[in-house]
PDB file of C-alpha atoms and ligand atoms in Angstrom:
ATOM      1  CA  MET A   1      22.583 -23.328  10.225  1.00  0.00           C
ATOM      2  CA  ILE A   2      22.347 -20.390  12.622  1.00  0.00           C
ATOM      3  CA  GLN A   3      25.537 -20.426  14.706  1.00  0.00           C
ATOM      4  CA  ALA A   4      25.242 -17.455  17.027  1.00  0.00           C
ATOM      5  CA  ILE A   5      23.865 -14.020  17.615  1.00  0.00           C
ATOM      6  CA  ASP A   6      26.532 -12.096  15.713  1.00  0.00           C
ATOM      7  CA  HIS A   7      25.619  -8.573  16.711  1.00  0.00           C
ATOM      8  CA  LEU A   8      22.938  -6.120  17.705  1.00  0.00           C
ATOM      9  CA  GLY A   9      22.588  -3.043  15.509  1.00  0.00           C
ATOM     10  CA  ILE A  10      21.942   0.210  17.354  1.00  0.00           C
ATOM     11  CA  ALA A  11      20.961   3.375  15.498  1.00  0.00           C
ATOM     12  CA  VAL A  12      22.696   6.512  16.792  1.00  0.00           C
ATOM     13  CA  ARG A  13      22.794  10.098  15.582  1.00  0.00           C
ATOM     14  CA  SER A  14      26.533  10.449  16.148  1.00  0.00           C
ATOM     15  CA  LEU A  15      29.306   7.890  16.613  1.00  0.00           C
ATOM     16  CA  ASP A  16      31.449  10.613  18.149  1.00  0.00           C
ATOM     17  CA  GLU A  17      28.864  10.972  20.910  1.00  0.00           C
ATOM     18  CA  ALA A  18      27.788   7.331  21.209  1.00  0.00           C
ATOM     19  CA  VAL A  19      31.208   5.603  21.191  1.00  0.00           C
ATOM     20  CA  PRO A  20      32.485   7.426  24.308  1.00  0.00           C
ATOM     21  CA  LEU A  21      29.228   6.548  26.089  1.00  0.00           C
ATOM     22  CA  TYR A  22      29.858   2.811  25.628  1.00  0.00           C
ATOM     23  CA  GLU A  23      33.537   3.258  26.497  1.00  0.00           C
ATOM     24  CA  ASN A  24      33.003   5.392  29.591  1.00  0.00           C
ATOM     25  CA  ALA A  25      29.689   4.150  30.973  1.00  0.00           C
ATOM     26  CA  LEU A  26      30.257   0.434  30.296  1.00  0.00           C
ATOM     27  CA  GLY A  27      34.028   0.216  29.994  1.00  0.00           C
ATOM     28  CA  LEU A  28      33.865  -1.404  26.550  1.00  0.00           C
ATOM     29  CA  ARG A  29      36.595  -0.891  23.965  1.00  0.00           C
ATOM     30  CA  CYS A  30      35.731   0.138  20.407  1.00  0.00           C
ATOM     31  CA  LEU A  31      37.177  -2.464  18.009  1.00  0.00           C
ATOM     32  CA  GLY A  32      37.060  -0.170  15.017  1.00  0.00           C
ATOM     33  CA  ARG A  33      34.986   1.989  12.739  1.00  0.00           C
ATOM     34  CA  GLU A  34      34.021   1.380   9.153  1.00  0.00           C
ATOM     35  CA  GLU A  35      31.911   3.175   6.580  1.00  0.00           C
ATOM     36  CA  VAL A  36      29.496   1.088   4.493  1.00  0.00           C
ATOM     37  CA  ALA A  37      28.868   3.417   1.570  1.00  0.00           C
ATOM     38  CA  SER A  38      26.198   1.201  -0.018  1.00  0.00           C
ATOM     39  CA  GLN A  39      24.100   1.465   3.149  1.00  0.00           C
ATOM     40  CA  LYS A  40      24.944   5.140   3.820  1.00  0.00           C
ATOM     41  CA  VAL A  41      26.159   4.404   7.336  1.00  0.00           C
ATOM     42  CA  ARG A  42      29.274   4.637   9.454  1.00  0.00           C
ATOM     43  CA  THR A  43      29.642   1.811  11.944  1.00  0.00           C
ATOM     44  CA  ALA A  44      31.560   1.272  15.167  1.00  0.00           C
ATOM     45  CA  PHE A  45      31.932  -2.168  16.759  1.00  0.00           C
ATOM     46  CA  PHE A  46      32.266  -3.363  20.333  1.00  0.00           C
ATOM     47  CA  ASP A  47      32.807  -6.930  21.508  1.00  0.00           C
ATOM     48  CA  VAL A  48      30.704  -8.132  24.417  1.00  0.00           C
ATOM     49  CA  GLY A  49      31.733 -11.712  25.132  1.00  0.00           C
ATOM     50  CA  GLY A  50      31.634 -12.697  21.468  1.00  0.00           C
ATOM     51  CA  VAL A  51      28.461 -10.801  20.589  1.00  0.00           C
ATOM     52  CA  HIS A  52      29.141  -7.466  18.959  1.00  0.00           C
ATOM     53  CA  LEU A  53      27.367  -4.166  19.233  1.00  0.00           C
ATOM     54  CA  GLU A  54      27.229  -2.388  15.880  1.00  0.00           C
ATOM     55  CA  LEU A  55      26.550   1.302  16.298  1.00  0.00           C
ATOM     56  CA  LEU A  56      25.129   2.775  13.098  1.00  0.00           C
ATOM     57  CA  GLU A  57      25.344   6.467  12.244  1.00  0.00           C
ATOM     58  CA  PRO A  58      23.631   7.711   9.063  1.00  0.00           C
ATOM     59  CA  THR A  59      25.883   9.455   6.538  1.00  0.00           C
ATOM     60  CA  SER A  60      22.981  10.891   4.543  1.00  0.00           C
ATOM     61  CA  PRO A  61      19.421  12.074   5.288  1.00  0.00           C
ATOM     62  CA  ASP A  62      18.074   9.385   2.924  1.00  0.00           C
ATOM     63  CA  SER A  63      19.886   6.570   4.756  1.00  0.00           C
ATOM     64  CA  THR A  64      17.492   3.976   6.220  1.00  0.00           C
ATOM     65  CA  ILE A  65      19.137   4.666   9.587  1.00  0.00           C
ATOM     66  CA  ALA A  66      18.298   8.386   9.306  1.00  0.00           C
ATOM     67  CA  LYS A  67      14.690   7.457   8.545  1.00  0.00           C
ATOM     68  CA  PHE A  68      14.599   5.025  11.464  1.00  0.00           C
ATOM     69  CA  ILE A  69      15.893   7.707  13.868  1.00  0.00           C
ATOM     70  CA  ASN A  70      13.429  10.280  12.521  1.00  0.00           C
ATOM     71  CA  ASP A  71      10.497   7.887  12.979  1.00  0.00           C
ATOM     72  CA  ARG A  72      11.432   6.144  16.207  1.00  0.00           C
ATOM     73  CA  GLY A  73      14.436   7.865  17.729  1.00  0.00           C
ATOM     74  CA  GLU A  74      17.797   6.293  18.514  1.00  0.00           C
ATOM     75  CA  GLY A  75      17.765   2.701  19.745  1.00  0.00           C
ATOM     76  CA  ILE A  76      17.972  -0.970  18.857  1.00  0.00           C
ATOM     77  CA  HIS A  77      17.632  -1.298  15.088  1.00  0.00           C
ATOM     78  CA  HIS A  78      18.251  -4.956  14.261  1.00  0.00           C
ATOM     79  CA  ILE A  79      19.444  -8.319  15.498  1.00  0.00           C
ATOM     80  CA  ALA A  80      21.948 -10.248  13.367  1.00  0.00           C
ATOM     81  CA  PHE A  81      22.300 -14.022  13.300  1.00  0.00           C
ATOM     82  CA  ARG A  82      25.520 -15.595  12.021  1.00  0.00           C
ATOM     83  CA  THR A  83      25.070 -18.526   9.671  1.00  0.00           C
ATOM     84  CA  ASP A  84      27.346 -20.807   7.689  1.00  0.00           C
ATOM     85  CA  ASP A  85      24.891 -20.843   4.756  1.00  0.00           C
ATOM     86  CA  ILE A  86      23.256 -17.503   4.114  1.00  0.00           C
ATOM     87  CA  GLY A  87      21.644 -18.618   0.841  1.00  0.00           C
ATOM     88  CA  GLY A  88      20.107 -21.692   2.440  1.00  0.00           C
ATOM     89  CA  GLN A  89      18.944 -19.621   5.402  1.00  0.00           C
ATOM     90  CA  LEU A  90      17.191 -17.133   3.092  1.00  0.00           C
ATOM     91  CA  LYS A  91      15.485 -20.017   1.298  1.00  0.00           C
ATOM     92  CA  GLN A  92      14.338 -21.487   4.597  1.00  0.00           C
ATOM     93  CA  ALA A  93      12.924 -18.127   5.739  1.00  0.00           C
ATOM     94  CA  ALA A  94      11.167 -17.532   2.412  1.00  0.00           C
ATOM     95  CA  GLY A  95       9.781 -21.071   2.519  1.00  0.00           C
ATOM     96  CA  ALA A  96       8.357 -20.320   5.969  1.00  0.00           C
ATOM     97  CA  GLY A  97       6.490 -17.337   4.503  1.00  0.00           C
ATOM     98  CA  VAL A  98       8.876 -14.615   5.638  1.00  0.00           C
ATOM     99  CA  ARG A  99       9.203 -11.566   3.396  1.00  0.00           C
ATOM    100  CA  LEU A 100      12.822 -10.987   2.381  1.00  0.00           C
ATOM    101  CA  ILE A 101      14.167  -7.450   2.037  1.00  0.00           C
ATOM    102  CA  HIS A 102      17.131  -8.882   0.098  1.00  0.00           C
ATOM    103  CA  GLU A 103      16.762 -11.974  -2.070  1.00  0.00           C
ATOM    104  CA  THR A 104      20.526 -12.160  -2.455  1.00  0.00           C
ATOM    105  CA  PRO A 105      23.166 -11.257   0.143  1.00  0.00           C
ATOM    106  CA  PHE A 106      25.307  -8.149  -0.295  1.00  0.00           C
ATOM    107  CA  GLU A 107      28.561  -6.994   1.221  1.00  0.00           C
ATOM    108  CA  GLY A 108      28.140  -5.445   4.676  1.00  0.00           C
ATOM    109  CA  ALA A 109      30.703  -4.319   7.222  1.00  0.00           C
ATOM    110  CA  ALA A 110      33.546  -6.470   8.570  1.00  0.00           C
ATOM    111  CA  ASN A 111      34.026  -8.721   5.508  1.00  0.00           C
ATOM    112  CA  LYS A 112      30.570 -10.193   5.859  1.00  0.00           C
ATOM    113  CA  LEU A 113      27.767 -10.965   3.465  1.00  0.00           C
ATOM    114  CA  VAL A 114      24.425  -9.838   4.836  1.00  0.00           C
ATOM    115  CA  ALA A 115      20.719  -9.939   3.990  1.00  0.00           C
ATOM    116  CA  PHE A 116      17.683  -8.739   5.896  1.00  0.00           C
ATOM    117  CA  LEU A 117      14.260 -10.190   6.656  1.00  0.00           C
ATOM    118  CA  HIS A 118      11.337  -7.780   6.758  1.00  0.00           C
ATOM    119  CA  PRO A 119      10.259  -6.821  10.300  1.00  0.00           C
ATOM    120  CA  LYS A 120       6.598  -7.087   9.296  1.00  0.00           C
ATOM    121  CA  SER A 121       7.201 -10.831   8.835  1.00  0.00           C
ATOM    122  CA  THR A 122       9.306 -11.278  11.982  1.00  0.00           C
ATOM    123  CA  ARG A 123       7.121  -9.854  14.758  1.00  0.00           C
ATOM    124  CA  GLY A 124       8.547  -6.366  14.436  1.00  0.00           C
ATOM    125  CA  VAL A 125      12.225  -7.304  14.648  1.00  0.00           C
ATOM    126  CA  LEU A 126      14.390  -6.308  11.702  1.00  0.00           C
ATOM    127  CA  THR A 127      16.432  -9.491  11.310  1.00  0.00           C
ATOM    128  CA  GLU A 128      19.817  -9.710   9.609  1.00  0.00           C
ATOM    129  CA  LEU A 129      21.483 -12.899   8.468  1.00  0.00           C
ATOM    130  CA  CYS A 130      25.234 -12.649   8.063  1.00  0.00           C
ATOM    131  CA  ALA A 131      28.079 -14.895   7.037  1.00  0.00           C
ATOM    132  CA  VAL A 132      31.788 -14.357   6.645  1.00  0.00           C
ATOM    133  CA  LYS A 133      32.590 -13.792   2.969  1.00  0.00           C
ATOM    134  CA  PRO A 134      34.006 -16.960   1.385  1.00  0.00           C
ATOM    135  CA  GLY A 135      37.797 -16.809   1.534  1.00  0.00           C
ATOM    136  CA  ALA A 136      37.835 -13.794   3.877  1.00  0.00           C
ATOM    137  CA  GLU A 137      38.646 -13.411   7.536  1.00  0.00           C
ATOM    138  CA  PRO A 138      36.123 -11.596   9.717  1.00  0.00           C
ATOM    139  CA  LYS A 139      37.599  -8.181  10.557  1.00  0.00           C
ATOM    140  CA  HIS A 140      36.515  -8.320  14.179  1.00  0.00           C
TER     141      HIS A 140
HETATM  142 ZN1   ZN B   1      24.117  -5.493  11.276  1.00  0.00          ZN
END
């Protein structure tokens, strides 16, 4: 079952430039940074009343975030829904005709398992499903 909007992913060229913007312009506090080597990104998280912002900086020119920024510029990259059953949620989406980018969840940032639905099947919105890893505590 979908439980909440977990976070919004925002593609940025530089965390060092983007983090102070959110801190200074909006008064938000960065909860932490984390590199996700498998996705070739560095992330920084902010809490906004229980919904997080996940800033994503590419660590390599062949990162999907680098490609996104090259094609469309910085901006909102994905919306992530928290679920208590990521496998069941993927099955439900596939059964509804949605194209899955990942058939099986993989380890994302913050001790979470994640999988993405293809934006061509979801009205242009790259959609992430995420769940806290079994036995782990969410990092933030
Ligand atoms: Zn995300």
